[in-house]
């Protein structure tokens, strides 16, 4: 059974810092990996999708990498801003319907 | 981008009653939709996979007779919580997958259910 782990569980940084969020998964037979952002009491916003054949994806200040063989992904956020404060969730897609298995998330706080 | 809506955004019901939650893909057709549940301070747990025109596939431990899923069209899936109890109180989120085989999932804004 796929297990997804995210480290750290919580992170607090001053504005302007670059930071890295980590995600690991136990079964490398995945189709894709997605990073999401969730604000308190809200749904999920998709940030980046990496297909299993890809190594990384970039969108603005965000860069996500995928090392399928070692079961790891990282989300790099450059020049963090207070508006980046949220919970970041990593999810791996597998199975015939590409079902997502979620990690427990990293709660990020960017201090002004 | 692809938009998924949910209705209602929140609902309070009495124990023993049933509640229906709708999930719609607004600007694309979704042959596959998913239902998740999220308890406070926890991550999302997949409840079931909903395929248009066929029966839903439930995850282990999810009672299919309690959580009725109907995916009657390519843009609408419904989740009915039957005979709700306080322990069913949770945040229910749906997602819809783009028709591409490795398509991205887009999530609805969620429905907060409180059973009193």
mmCIF file of C-alpha atoms in Angstrom:
data_model
loop_
_atom_site.group_PDB
_atom_site.id
_atom_site.type_symbol
_atom_site.label_atom_id
_atom_site.label_comp_id
_atom_site.label_asym_id
_atom_site.label_seq_id
_atom_site.Cartn_x
_atom_site.Cartn_y
_atom_site.Cartn_z
ATOM 1 C CA UNK A 1 0.000 0.000 0.000
ATOM 2 C CA UNK A 2 1.351 3.400 -1.003
ATOM 3 C CA UNK A 3 2.449 5.650 1.836
ATOM 4 C CA UNK A 4 3.356 9.288 1.354
ATOM 5 C CA UNK A 5 5.374 11.197 3.936
ATOM 6 C CA UNK A 6 6.037 14.910 4.068
ATOM 7 C CA UNK A 7 8.791 16.555 6.036
ATOM 8 C CA UNK A 8 8.765 18.887 7.861
ATOM 9 C CA UNK A 9 5.236 18.916 9.263
ATOM 10 C CA UNK A 10 5.515 22.637 9.911
ATOM 11 C CA UNK A 11 7.918 25.326 8.820
ATOM 12 C CA UNK A 12 8.233 28.989 9.703
ATOM 13 C CA UNK A 13 10.536 31.256 7.706
ATOM 14 C CA UNK A 14 11.104 34.990 7.320
ATOM 15 C CA UNK A 15 9.920 36.658 4.157
ATOM 16 C CA UNK A 16 12.334 36.451 1.230
ATOM 17 C CA UNK A 17 13.879 33.103 2.117
ATOM 18 C CA UNK A 18 14.127 30.254 -0.329
ATOM 19 C CA UNK A 19 12.787 26.996 1.056
ATOM 20 C CA UNK A 20 12.396 23.324 0.230
ATOM 21 C CA UNK A 21 9.541 21.008 1.131
ATOM 22 C CA UNK A 22 10.105 17.279 0.971
ATOM 23 C CA UNK A 23 7.856 14.416 -0.027
ATOM 24 C CA UNK A 24 8.670 10.714 -0.102
ATOM 25 C CA UNK A 25 6.626 7.744 -1.249
ATOM 26 C CA UNK A 26 7.076 4.018 -0.753
ATOM 27 C CA UNK A 27 5.928 2.574 -4.094
ATOM 28 C CA UNK A 28 7.710 3.930 -7.145
ATOM 29 C CA UNK A 29 5.060 2.576 -9.561
ATOM 30 C CA UNK A 30 3.350 5.924 -9.982
ATOM 31 C CA UNK A 31 1.877 7.750 -12.963
ATOM 32 C CA UNK A 32 2.285 11.252 -11.669
ATOM 33 C CA UNK A 33 2.859 13.415 -8.635
ATOM 34 C CA UNK A 34 1.019 16.606 -7.787
ATOM 35 C CA UNK A 35 1.753 19.399 -5.359
ATOM 36 C CA UNK A 36 -1.217 21.287 -3.919
ATOM 37 C CA UNK A 37 -1.789 24.251 -1.706
ATOM 38 C CA UNK A 38 -4.617 24.337 0.845
ATOM 39 C CA UNK A 39 -5.666 27.440 2.735
ATOM 40 C CA UNK A 40 -7.508 26.942 6.068
ATOM 41 C CA UNK A 41 -11.045 25.672 5.553
ATOM 42 C CA UNK A 42 -10.677 25.708 1.782
ATOM 43 C CA UNK A 43 -10.282 23.239 -1.034
ATOM 44 C CA UNK A 44 -7.082 22.421 -2.871
ATOM 45 C CA UNK A 45 -5.288 24.475 -5.479
ATOM 46 C CA UNK A 46 -3.112 22.510 -7.864
ATOM 47 C CA UNK A 47 0.387 23.956 -8.064
ATOM 48 C CA UNK A 48 2.410 21.576 -10.179
ATOM 49 C CA UNK A 49 1.909 18.205 -11.846
ATOM 50 C CA UNK A 50 4.900 16.031 -12.722
ATOM 51 C CA UNK A 51 4.378 13.011 -14.939
ATOM 52 C CA UNK A 52 6.362 9.900 -14.020
ATOM 53 C CA UNK A 53 8.596 10.367 -17.067
ATOM 54 C CA UNK A 54 9.535 13.907 -16.062
ATOM 55 C CA UNK A 55 12.205 15.109 -13.667
ATOM 56 C CA UNK A 56 10.883 18.557 -12.807
ATOM 57 C CA UNK A 57 8.280 21.212 -13.436
ATOM 58 C CA UNK A 58 8.425 24.941 -12.893
ATOM 59 C CA UNK A 59 5.786 27.598 -12.434
ATOM 60 C CA UNK A 60 6.846 31.080 -11.434
ATOM 61 C CA UNK A 61 8.672 30.925 -8.102
ATOM 62 C CA UNK A 62 7.866 27.229 -7.705
ATOM 63 C CA UNK A 63 9.961 24.316 -8.860
ATOM 64 C CA UNK A 64 9.124 20.693 -8.203
ATOM 65 C CA UNK A 65 11.453 17.788 -8.827
ATOM 66 C CA UNK A 66 10.772 14.075 -8.983
ATOM 67 C CA UNK A 67 13.162 11.177 -8.452
ATOM 68 C CA UNK A 68 10.894 8.207 -9.014
ATOM 69 C CA UNK A 69 13.523 5.552 -8.387
ATOM 70 C CA UNK A 70 14.300 6.853 -4.919
ATOM 71 C CA UNK A 71 10.679 7.743 -4.181
ATOM 72 C CA UNK A 72 11.263 11.428 -3.543
ATOM 73 C CA UNK A 73 9.985 14.796 -4.636
ATOM 74 C CA UNK A 74 10.851 18.298 -3.523
ATOM 75 C CA UNK A 75 9.000 21.572 -3.871
ATOM 76 C CA UNK A 76 11.285 24.586 -3.994
ATOM 77 C CA UNK A 77 9.784 27.990 -3.284
ATOM 78 C CA UNK A 78 11.958 30.958 -4.141
ATOM 79 C CA UNK A 79 11.772 34.338 -2.448
ATOM 80 C CA UNK A 80 8.945 33.366 -0.131
ATOM 81 C CA UNK A 81 6.148 35.840 0.622
ATOM 82 C CA UNK A 82 3.573 36.032 3.444
ATOM 83 C CA UNK A 83 0.919 35.099 0.872
ATOM 84 C CA UNK A 84 2.636 31.747 0.460
ATOM 85 C CA UNK A 85 1.524 30.795 3.975
ATOM 86 C CA UNK A 86 -0.657 27.692 3.639
ATOM 87 C CA UNK A 87 -0.513 23.921 3.936
ATOM 88 C CA UNK A 88 1.294 22.244 1.061
ATOM 89 C CA UNK A 89 0.221 18.747 0.136
ATOM 90 C CA UNK A 90 2.025 16.215 -2.002
ATOM 91 C CA UNK A 91 0.020 13.452 -3.689
ATOM 92 C CA UNK A 92 1.049 10.549 -5.903
ATOM 93 C CA UNK A 93 -1.197 9.147 -8.604
ATOM 94 C CA UNK A 94 -1.309 5.411 -9.222
ATOM 95 C CA UNK A 95 -3.740 2.664 -10.130
ATOM 96 C CA UNK A 96 -6.063 2.272 -13.077
ATOM 97 C CA UNK A 97 -7.932 5.499 -12.265
ATOM 98 C CA UNK A 98 -4.801 7.398 -11.218
ATOM 99 C CA UNK A 99 -6.108 7.659 -7.671
ATOM 100 C CA UNK A 100 -4.196 10.088 -5.493
ATOM 101 C CA UNK A 101 -2.611 9.179 -2.180
ATOM 102 C CA UNK A 102 -1.883 12.238 -0.105
ATOM 103 C CA UNK A 103 0.837 13.054 2.345
ATOM 104 C CA UNK A 104 -0.031 14.697 5.650
ATOM 105 C CA UNK A 105 1.154 18.089 4.459
ATOM 106 C CA UNK A 106 3.618 20.782 5.482
ATOM 107 C CA UNK A 107 2.168 23.838 7.174
ATOM 108 C CA UNK A 108 4.175 26.817 5.980
ATOM 109 C CA UNK A 109 4.199 30.200 7.666
ATOM 110 C CA UNK A 110 6.097 33.051 6.037
ATOM 111 C CA UNK A 111 6.670 35.886 8.479
ATOM 112 C CA UNK A 112 6.607 39.469 7.194
ATOM 113 C CA UNK B 1 -8.055 26.446 -15.984
ATOM 114 C CA UNK B 2 -10.481 23.647 -15.187
ATOM 115 C CA UNK B 3 -13.072 24.538 -12.552
ATOM 116 C CA UNK B 4 -14.874 22.190 -10.198
ATOM 117 C CA UNK B 5 -17.727 23.367 -8.021
ATOM 118 C CA UNK B 6 -19.383 21.822 -4.994
ATOM 119 C CA UNK B 7 -22.759 22.493 -3.464
ATOM 120 C CA UNK B 8 -23.500 23.190 -0.714
ATOM 121 C CA UNK B 9 -20.345 24.716 0.741
ATOM 122 C CA UNK B 10 -21.541 23.898 4.233
ATOM 123 C CA UNK B 11 -24.467 22.043 5.743
ATOM 124 C CA UNK B 12 -25.743 21.287 9.217
ATOM 125 C CA UNK B 13 -28.104 18.372 9.649
ATOM 126 C CA UNK B 14 -29.621 16.346 12.442
ATOM 127 C CA UNK B 15 -28.490 12.864 13.274
ATOM 128 C CA UNK B 16 -30.377 10.256 11.257
ATOM 129 C CA UNK B 17 -31.087 12.439 8.253
ATOM 130 C CA UNK B 18 -29.501 12.208 4.800
ATOM 131 C CA UNK B 19 -27.460 14.851 3.035
ATOM 132 C CA UNK B 20 -26.621 15.143 -0.660
ATOM 133 C CA UNK B 21 -23.489 16.893 -1.891
ATOM 134 C CA UNK B 22 -23.047 17.802 -5.571
ATOM 135 C CA UNK B 23 -19.785 17.997 -7.492
ATOM 136 C CA UNK B 24 -19.725 19.581 -10.945
ATOM 137 C CA UNK B 25 -17.010 20.065 -13.513
ATOM 138 C CA UNK B 26 -17.906 23.406 -15.051
ATOM 139 C CA UNK B 27 -15.814 23.647 -18.190
ATOM 140 C CA UNK B 28 -14.769 20.113 -19.006
ATOM 141 C CA UNK B 29 -16.186 16.625 -19.098
ATOM 142 C CA UNK B 30 -14.941 14.291 -16.422
ATOM 143 C CA UNK B 31 -15.414 10.575 -16.890
ATOM 144 C CA UNK B 32 -13.804 10.050 -13.495
ATOM 145 C CA UNK B 33 -14.456 11.937 -10.277
ATOM 146 C CA UNK B 34 -13.167 11.245 -6.798
ATOM 147 C CA UNK B 35 -14.564 11.828 -3.317
ATOM 148 C CA UNK B 36 -12.302 12.551 -0.360
ATOM 149 C CA UNK B 37 -12.856 13.157 3.327
ATOM 150 C CA UNK B 38 -10.659 15.334 5.500
ATOM 151 C CA UNK B 39 -10.843 15.423 9.278
ATOM 152 C CA UNK B 40 -9.425 18.415 11.178
ATOM 153 C CA UNK B 41 -5.647 18.662 11.082
ATOM 154 C CA UNK B 42 -5.456 15.586 8.860
ATOM 155 C CA UNK B 43 -4.806 14.988 5.194
ATOM 156 C CA UNK B 44 -7.270 13.910 2.542
ATOM 157 C CA UNK B 45 -8.391 10.299 2.479
ATOM 158 C CA UNK B 46 -9.844 8.877 -0.711
ATOM 159 C CA UNK B 47 -13.332 7.489 -0.153
ATOM 160 C CA UNK B 48 -14.337 6.362 -3.620
ATOM 161 C CA UNK B 49 -13.725 6.649 -7.328
ATOM 162 C CA UNK B 50 -16.776 7.586 -9.371
ATOM 163 C CA UNK B 51 -17.005 6.651 -13.038
ATOM 164 C CA UNK B 52 -19.719 8.036 -15.280
ATOM 165 C CA UNK B 53 -22.369 5.469 -16.036
ATOM 166 C CA UNK B 54 -21.037 2.759 -13.740
ATOM 167 C CA UNK B 55 -20.875 1.882 -10.071
ATOM 168 C CA UNK B 56 -18.411 3.663 -7.853
ATOM 169 C CA UNK B 57 -15.348 1.903 -6.491
ATOM 170 C CA UNK B 58 -15.053 2.331 -2.744
ATOM 171 C CA UNK B 59 -11.855 2.274 -0.712
ATOM 172 C CA UNK B 60 -11.432 -0.269 2.014
ATOM 173 C CA UNK B 61 -13.335 0.666 5.134
ATOM 174 C CA UNK B 62 -15.801 2.991 3.409
ATOM 175 C CA UNK B 63 -19.405 1.787 3.642
ATOM 176 C CA UNK B 64 -20.973 1.918 0.199
ATOM 177 C CA UNK B 65 -24.507 1.739 1.634
ATOM 178 C CA UNK B 66 -23.837 4.753 3.822
ATOM 179 C CA UNK B 67 -22.052 6.892 1.259
ATOM 180 C CA UNK B 68 -24.080 6.635 -1.940
ATOM 181 C CA UNK B 69 -22.349 7.921 -5.049
ATOM 182 C CA UNK B 70 -24.071 8.655 -8.339
ATOM 183 C CA UNK B 71 -22.233 9.826 -11.464
ATOM 184 C CA UNK B 72 -25.079 10.185 -13.909
ATOM 185 C CA UNK B 73 -23.468 12.606 -16.321
ATOM 186 C CA UNK B 74 -20.017 13.645 -17.478
ATOM 187 C CA UNK B 75 -20.185 16.808 -15.394
ATOM 188 C CA UNK B 76 -22.002 15.791 -12.221
ATOM 189 C CA UNK B 77 -21.325 13.382 -9.372
ATOM 190 C CA UNK B 78 -23.275 13.310 -6.137
ATOM 191 C CA UNK B 79 -22.410 11.945 -2.701
ATOM 192 C CA UNK B 80 -25.291 11.177 -0.353
ATOM 193 C CA UNK B 81 -24.484 10.597 3.292
ATOM 194 C CA UNK B 82 -27.338 8.445 4.527
ATOM 195 C CA UNK B 83 -28.490 8.282 8.148
ATOM 196 C CA UNK B 84 -25.785 10.713 9.151
ATOM 197 C CA UNK B 85 -24.204 10.542 12.583
ATOM 198 C CA UNK B 86 -21.976 13.034 14.409
ATOM 199 C CA UNK B 87 -18.890 10.998 13.502
ATOM 200 C CA UNK B 88 -19.652 11.693 9.834
ATOM 201 C CA UNK B 89 -18.987 15.375 10.456
ATOM 202 C CA UNK B 90 -16.066 16.225 8.216
ATOM 203 C CA UNK B 91 -14.862 18.213 5.219
ATOM 204 C CA UNK B 92 -15.835 16.417 2.013
ATOM 205 C CA UNK B 93 -13.912 17.322 -1.145
ATOM 206 C CA UNK B 94 -14.453 16.102 -4.667
ATOM 207 C CA UNK B 95 -12.109 16.181 -7.614
ATOM 208 C CA UNK B 96 -12.472 15.632 -11.323
ATOM 209 C CA UNK B 97 -9.799 14.259 -13.569
ATOM 210 C CA UNK B 98 -9.194 15.542 -17.045
ATOM 211 C CA UNK B 99 -10.036 12.894 -19.648
ATOM 212 C CA UNK B 100 -6.382 12.422 -20.582
ATOM 213 C CA UNK B 101 -4.982 9.152 -19.264
ATOM 214 C CA UNK B 102 -2.508 10.887 -16.977
ATOM 215 C CA UNK B 103 -4.727 13.873 -16.484
ATOM 216 C CA UNK B 104 -4.434 16.293 -13.674
ATOM 217 C CA UNK B 105 -7.044 16.303 -10.931
ATOM 218 C CA UNK B 106 -8.874 19.510 -10.138
ATOM 219 C CA UNK B 107 -10.500 19.899 -6.774
ATOM 220 C CA UNK B 108 -13.745 21.457 -5.641
ATOM 221 C CA UNK B 109 -13.838 23.957 -2.767
ATOM 222 C CA UNK B 110 -15.159 21.350 -0.338
ATOM 223 C CA UNK B 111 -18.314 20.897 1.731
ATOM 224 C CA UNK B 112 -18.254 21.217 5.502
ATOM 225 C CA UNK B 113 -20.765 18.759 7.006
ATOM 226 C CA UNK B 114 -21.778 19.073 10.638
ATOM 227 C CA UNK B 115 -24.125 16.473 12.081
ATOM 228 C CA UNK B 116 -25.764 17.429 15.358
#
